PDB file of C-alpha atoms in Angstrom:
ATOM      1  CA  UNK G   1      -0.018  18.279  -5.804  1.00  0.00           C
ATOM      2  CA  UNK G   2      -2.626  18.465  -2.892  1.00  0.00           C
ATOM      3  CA  UNK G   3      -6.223  19.918  -3.467  1.00  0.00           C
ATOM      4  CA  UNK G   4      -8.887  20.183  -0.886  1.00  0.00           C
ATOM      5  CA  UNK G   5     -12.480  18.819  -1.738  1.00  0.00           C
ATOM      6  CA  UNK G   6     -15.176  18.895   0.435  1.00  0.00           C
ATOM      7  CA  UNK G   7     -12.865  19.142   3.617  1.00  0.00           C
ATOM      8  CA  UNK G   8     -11.312  16.117   2.631  1.00  0.00           C
ATOM      9  CA  UNK G   9      -7.668  16.170   1.268  1.00  0.00           C
ATOM     10  CA  UNK G  10      -7.071  14.741  -2.079  1.00  0.00           C
ATOM     11  CA  UNK G  11      -3.357  13.481  -3.234  1.00  0.00           C
ATOM     12  CA  UNK G  12      -2.174  12.638  -6.588  1.00  0.00           C
ATOM     13  CA  UNK G  13      -0.306   9.860  -7.512  1.00  0.00           C
ATOM     14  CA  UNK G  14       1.143   7.849 -10.657  1.00  0.00           C
ATOM     15  CA  UNK G  15       2.880   4.913 -11.845  1.00  0.00           C
ATOM     16  CA  UNK G  16       6.663   5.307 -12.780  1.00  0.00           C
ATOM     17  CA  UNK G  17       6.062   6.927 -16.014  1.00  0.00           C
ATOM     18  CA  UNK G  18       2.946   8.768 -15.369  1.00  0.00           C
ATOM     19  CA  UNK G  19       0.561   6.936 -17.922  1.00  0.00           C
ATOM     20  CA  UNK G  20      -1.750   5.899 -14.905  1.00  0.00           C
ATOM     21  CA  UNK G  21      -2.683   8.581 -12.882  1.00  0.00           C
ATOM     22  CA  UNK G  22      -4.837   8.545  -9.882  1.00  0.00           C
ATOM     23  CA  UNK G  23      -5.994  10.222  -6.859  1.00  0.00           C
ATOM     24  CA  UNK G  24      -6.682   9.246  -3.180  1.00  0.00           C
ATOM     25  CA  UNK G  25      -9.026  11.121  -0.778  1.00  0.00           C
ATOM     26  CA  UNK G  26      -9.716  11.533   2.792  1.00  0.00           C
ATOM     27  CA  UNK G  27      -7.758   9.651   5.363  1.00  0.00           C
ATOM     28  CA  UNK G  28      -6.362   6.013   4.891  1.00  0.00           C
ATOM     29  CA  UNK G  29      -7.369   3.331   7.109  1.00  0.00           C
ATOM     30  CA  UNK G  30      -3.834   2.663   8.117  1.00  0.00           C
ATOM     31  CA  UNK G  31      -0.308   3.082   7.175  1.00  0.00           C
ATOM     32  CA  UNK G  32       2.866   0.949   7.463  1.00  0.00           C
ATOM     33  CA  UNK G  33       5.328  -1.525   6.448  1.00  0.00           C
ATOM     34  CA  UNK G  34       4.780  -4.959   5.158  1.00  0.00           C
ATOM     35  CA  UNK G  35       7.708  -7.444   5.601  1.00  0.00           C
ATOM     36  CA  UNK G  36       5.993 -10.685   3.988  1.00  0.00           C
ATOM     37  CA  UNK G  37       7.711 -12.559   1.032  1.00  0.00           C
ATOM     38  CA  UNK G  38       5.236 -11.657  -1.306  1.00  0.00           C
ATOM     39  CA  UNK G  39       5.538  -8.070  -0.819  1.00  0.00           C
ATOM     40  CA  UNK G  40       9.297  -8.036  -0.825  1.00  0.00           C
ATOM     41  CA  UNK G  41       9.156 -10.011  -4.055  1.00  0.00           C
ATOM     42  CA  UNK G  42       6.608  -7.875  -5.797  1.00  0.00           C
ATOM     43  CA  UNK G  43       8.508  -4.585  -4.754  1.00  0.00           C
ATOM     44  CA  UNK G  44      11.832  -5.908  -5.209  1.00  0.00           C
ATOM     45  CA  UNK G  45      12.968  -4.662  -1.947  1.00  0.00           C
ATOM     46  CA  UNK G  46      13.229  -5.504   1.760  1.00  0.00           C
ATOM     47  CA  UNK G  47      10.209  -3.821   2.873  1.00  0.00           C
ATOM     48  CA  UNK G  48       6.898  -2.412   1.234  1.00  0.00           C
ATOM     49  CA  UNK G  49       5.532   0.680   2.620  1.00  0.00           C
ATOM     50  CA  UNK G  50       1.696   0.526   2.251  1.00  0.00           C
ATOM     51  CA  UNK G  51      -1.247   3.116   2.816  1.00  0.00           C
ATOM     52  CA  UNK G  52      -4.561   1.162   2.981  1.00  0.00           C
ATOM     53  CA  UNK G  53      -7.637   3.148   1.771  1.00  0.00           C
ATOM     54  CA  UNK G  54     -11.501   2.438   1.224  1.00  0.00           C
ATOM     55  CA  UNK G  55     -11.936   1.380  -2.335  1.00  0.00           C
ATOM     56  CA  UNK G  56     -14.021   4.487  -3.195  1.00  0.00           C
ATOM     57  CA  UNK G  57     -11.425   6.632  -1.996  1.00  0.00           C
ATOM     58  CA  UNK G  58      -8.883   5.601  -4.861  1.00  0.00           C
ATOM     59  CA  UNK G  59      -9.920   6.917  -8.249  1.00  0.00           C
ATOM     60  CA  UNK G  60      -7.980   6.353 -11.440  1.00  0.00           C
ATOM     61  CA  UNK G  61      -7.843   9.785 -13.339  1.00  0.00           C
ATOM     62  CA  UNK G  62      -6.079   8.754 -16.302  1.00  0.00           C
ATOM     63  CA  UNK G  63      -4.636   5.542 -18.180  1.00  0.00           C
ATOM     64  CA  UNK G  64      -7.029   3.027 -16.734  1.00  0.00           C
ATOM     65  CA  UNK G  65      -6.428   1.210 -19.995  1.00  0.00           C
ATOM     66  CA  UNK G  66      -2.922   0.842 -19.051  1.00  0.00           C
ATOM     67  CA  UNK G  67      -3.381  -1.006 -15.914  1.00  0.00           C
ATOM     68  CA  UNK G  68      -2.638  -4.657 -15.799  1.00  0.00           C
ATOM     69  CA  UNK G  69      -3.359  -6.943 -12.822  1.00  0.00           C
ATOM     70  CA  UNK G  70      -2.138 -10.242 -11.051  1.00  0.00           C
ATOM     71  CA  UNK G  71      -3.675 -12.494  -8.153  1.00  0.00           C
ATOM     72  CA  UNK G  72      -1.300 -14.851  -6.879  1.00  0.00           C
ATOM     73  CA  UNK G  73      -3.754 -15.167  -3.934  1.00  0.00           C
ATOM     74  CA  UNK G  74      -7.505 -14.164  -3.262  1.00  0.00           C
ATOM     75  CA  UNK G  75      -6.291 -11.907  -0.557  1.00  0.00           C
ATOM     76  CA  UNK G  76      -4.299  -9.641  -3.102  1.00  0.00           C
ATOM     77  CA  UNK G  77      -5.088  -8.181  -6.799  1.00  0.00           C
ATOM     78  CA  UNK G  78      -1.707  -6.533  -7.612  1.00  0.00           C
ATOM     79  CA  UNK G  79      -1.908  -3.720 -10.490  1.00  0.00           C
ATOM     80  CA  UNK G  80       0.890  -2.117 -12.442  1.00  0.00           C
ATOM     81  CA  UNK G  81       1.256  -0.110 -15.510  1.00  0.00           C
ATOM     82  CA  UNK G  82       1.475  -2.059 -18.610  1.00  0.00           C
ATOM     83  CA  UNK G  83       3.724   0.659 -20.138  1.00  0.00           C
ATOM     84  CA  UNK G  84       6.514   0.967 -17.710  1.00  0.00           C
ATOM     85  CA  UNK G  85       5.772  -1.721 -15.393  1.00  0.00           C
ATOM     86  CA  UNK G  86       5.579   0.607 -12.352  1.00  0.00           C
ATOM     87  CA  UNK G  87       3.508  -0.659  -9.595  1.00  0.00           C
ATOM     88  CA  UNK G  88       0.431   1.390  -8.619  1.00  0.00           C
ATOM     89  CA  UNK G  89      -1.663  -0.409  -5.973  1.00  0.00           C
ATOM     90  CA  UNK G  90      -3.139  -3.910  -4.830  1.00  0.00           C
ATOM     91  CA  UNK G  91      -6.758  -4.369  -4.200  1.00  0.00           C
ATOM     92  CA  UNK G  92      -7.532  -6.435  -0.893  1.00  0.00           C
ATOM     93  CA  UNK G  93     -11.467  -7.593  -1.711  1.00  0.00           C
ATOM     94  CA  UNK G  94     -11.497  -9.824   1.422  1.00  0.00           C
ATOM     95  CA  UNK G  95     -10.424  -6.941   3.686  1.00  0.00           C
ATOM     96  CA  UNK G  96     -12.200  -4.198   1.750  1.00  0.00           C
ATOM     97  CA  UNK G  97      -9.257  -1.845   1.274  1.00  0.00           C
ATOM     98  CA  UNK G  98      -6.860  -0.769  -1.456  1.00  0.00           C
ATOM     99  CA  UNK G  99      -3.145  -0.733  -0.752  1.00  0.00           C
ATOM    100  CA  UNK G 100      -1.829   2.267  -2.573  1.00  0.00           C
ATOM    101  CA  UNK G 101       2.100   2.103  -2.457  1.00  0.00           C
ATOM    102  CA  UNK G 102       3.211   5.303  -0.227  1.00  0.00           C
ATOM    103  CA  UNK G 103       6.129   5.795  -2.962  1.00  0.00           C
ATOM    104  CA  UNK G 104       3.410   6.385  -5.422  1.00  0.00           C
ATOM    105  CA  UNK G 105       1.817   9.330  -3.777  1.00  0.00           C
ATOM    106  CA  UNK G 106       4.829  11.617  -3.530  1.00  0.00           C
ATOM    107  CA  UNK G 107       3.162  14.609  -1.674  1.00  0.00           C
ATOM    108  CA  UNK G 108       1.203  12.390   0.842  1.00  0.00           C
ATOM    109  CA  UNK G 109       2.379  12.807   4.380  1.00  0.00           C
ATOM    110  CA  UNK G 110       3.239   9.268   5.149  1.00  0.00           C
ATOM    111  CA  UNK G 111       3.019   8.383   8.801  1.00  0.00           C
ATOM    112  CA  UNK G 112       3.520   4.554   9.457  1.00  0.00           C
ATOM    113  CA  UNK G 113       1.910   3.019  12.481  1.00  0.00           C
ATOM    114  CA  UNK G 114       2.822  -0.373  12.553  1.00  0.00           C
ATOM    115  CA  UNK G 115       4.960  -3.268  10.672  1.00  0.00           C
ATOM    116  CA  UNK G 116       3.048  -6.405   9.630  1.00  0.00           C
ATOM    117  CA  UNK G 117       4.306  -9.836   8.984  1.00  0.00           C
ATOM    118  CA  UNK G 118       7.499  -8.892  10.799  1.00  0.00           C
ATOM    119  CA  UNK G 119       8.460 -12.527  11.488  1.00  0.00           C
ATOM    120  CA  UNK G 120       9.094 -12.655   7.833  1.00  0.00           C
ATOM    121  CA  UNK G 121      11.656  -9.696   7.665  1.00  0.00           C
ATOM    122  CA  UNK G 122      15.028  -9.642   5.917  1.00  0.00           C
ATOM    123  CA  UNK G 123      15.527  -6.114   7.413  1.00  0.00           C
ATOM    124  CA  UNK G 124      15.090  -5.337  11.263  1.00  0.00           C
ATOM    125  CA  UNK G 125      13.923  -1.786  11.705  1.00  0.00           C
ATOM    126  CA  UNK G 126      14.260  -0.266  15.222  1.00  0.00           C
ATOM    127  CA  UNK G 127      11.745   2.623  14.952  1.00  0.00           C
ATOM    128  CA  UNK G 128       9.739   1.863  17.974  1.00  0.00           C
ATOM    129  CA  UNK G 129       6.559   1.040  15.977  1.00  0.00           C
ATOM    130  CA  UNK G 130       4.777  -2.017  16.826  1.00  0.00           C
ATOM    131  CA  UNK G 131       5.934  -5.208  14.975  1.00  0.00           C
ATOM    132  CA  UNK G 132       3.112  -7.542  14.171  1.00  0.00           C
ATOM    133  CA  UNK G 133       3.841 -11.210  14.020  1.00  0.00           C
ATOM    134  CA  UNK G 134       1.673 -11.512  11.295  1.00  0.00           C
ATOM    135  CA  UNK G 135      -1.394  -9.353  10.823  1.00  0.00           C
ATOM    136  CA  UNK G 136      -3.758  -7.809  13.074  1.00  0.00           C
ATOM    137  CA  UNK G 137      -6.725  -9.870  14.184  1.00  0.00           C
ATOM    138  CA  UNK G 138      -9.147  -7.687  12.286  1.00  0.00           C
ATOM    139  CA  UNK G 139      -7.547  -9.023   9.311  1.00  0.00           C
ATOM    140  CA  UNK G 140      -7.272 -12.527  10.109  1.00  0.00           C
ATOM    141  CA  UNK G 141      -3.999 -12.724  11.792  1.00  0.00           C
ATOM    142  CA  UNK G 142      -3.024 -13.626  15.340  1.00  0.00           C
ATOM    143  CA  UNK G 143      -2.647  -9.975  16.517  1.00  0.00           C
ATOM    144  CA  UNK G 144       0.691 -10.894  18.215  1.00  0.00           C
ATOM    145  CA  UNK G 145       3.237  -8.138  18.698  1.00  0.00           C
ATOM    146  CA  UNK G 146       6.943  -9.373  18.624  1.00  0.00           C
ATOM    147  CA  UNK G 147       9.950  -7.646  19.884  1.00  0.00           C
ATOM    148  CA  UNK G 148      11.953  -5.468  17.619  1.00  0.00           C
TER     149      UNK G 148
END
């Protein structure tokens, strides 16, 4: 469901079972695909589709008490629903963004702009988008783009 709030679009999302519900508002800072080992392992898939938001643009509307978290590294504080195990988002405090998994916001118009950590990929994707070797320079990476 999409609603209009002060000229900013708001989209609703949830965990797998719906116990945790949230909204994202405005525009994401970036959208794309991550191919790093951590995201692949966390998502149990070959690629993770991300949407990056300012933390104040992400609001838990129901079930905050059901959110569990785990930090393997200081760059990522991963959150999930303790009821169903469904992944919800990852806070990236060092970068000042929250990654809300694209699949958990069903009505959001996801338009990826790049691939990150492509040197670690297990699934080659030929979609014409830039393939970053690791991360953009603004996020501490090399900023190097590699071939599809």
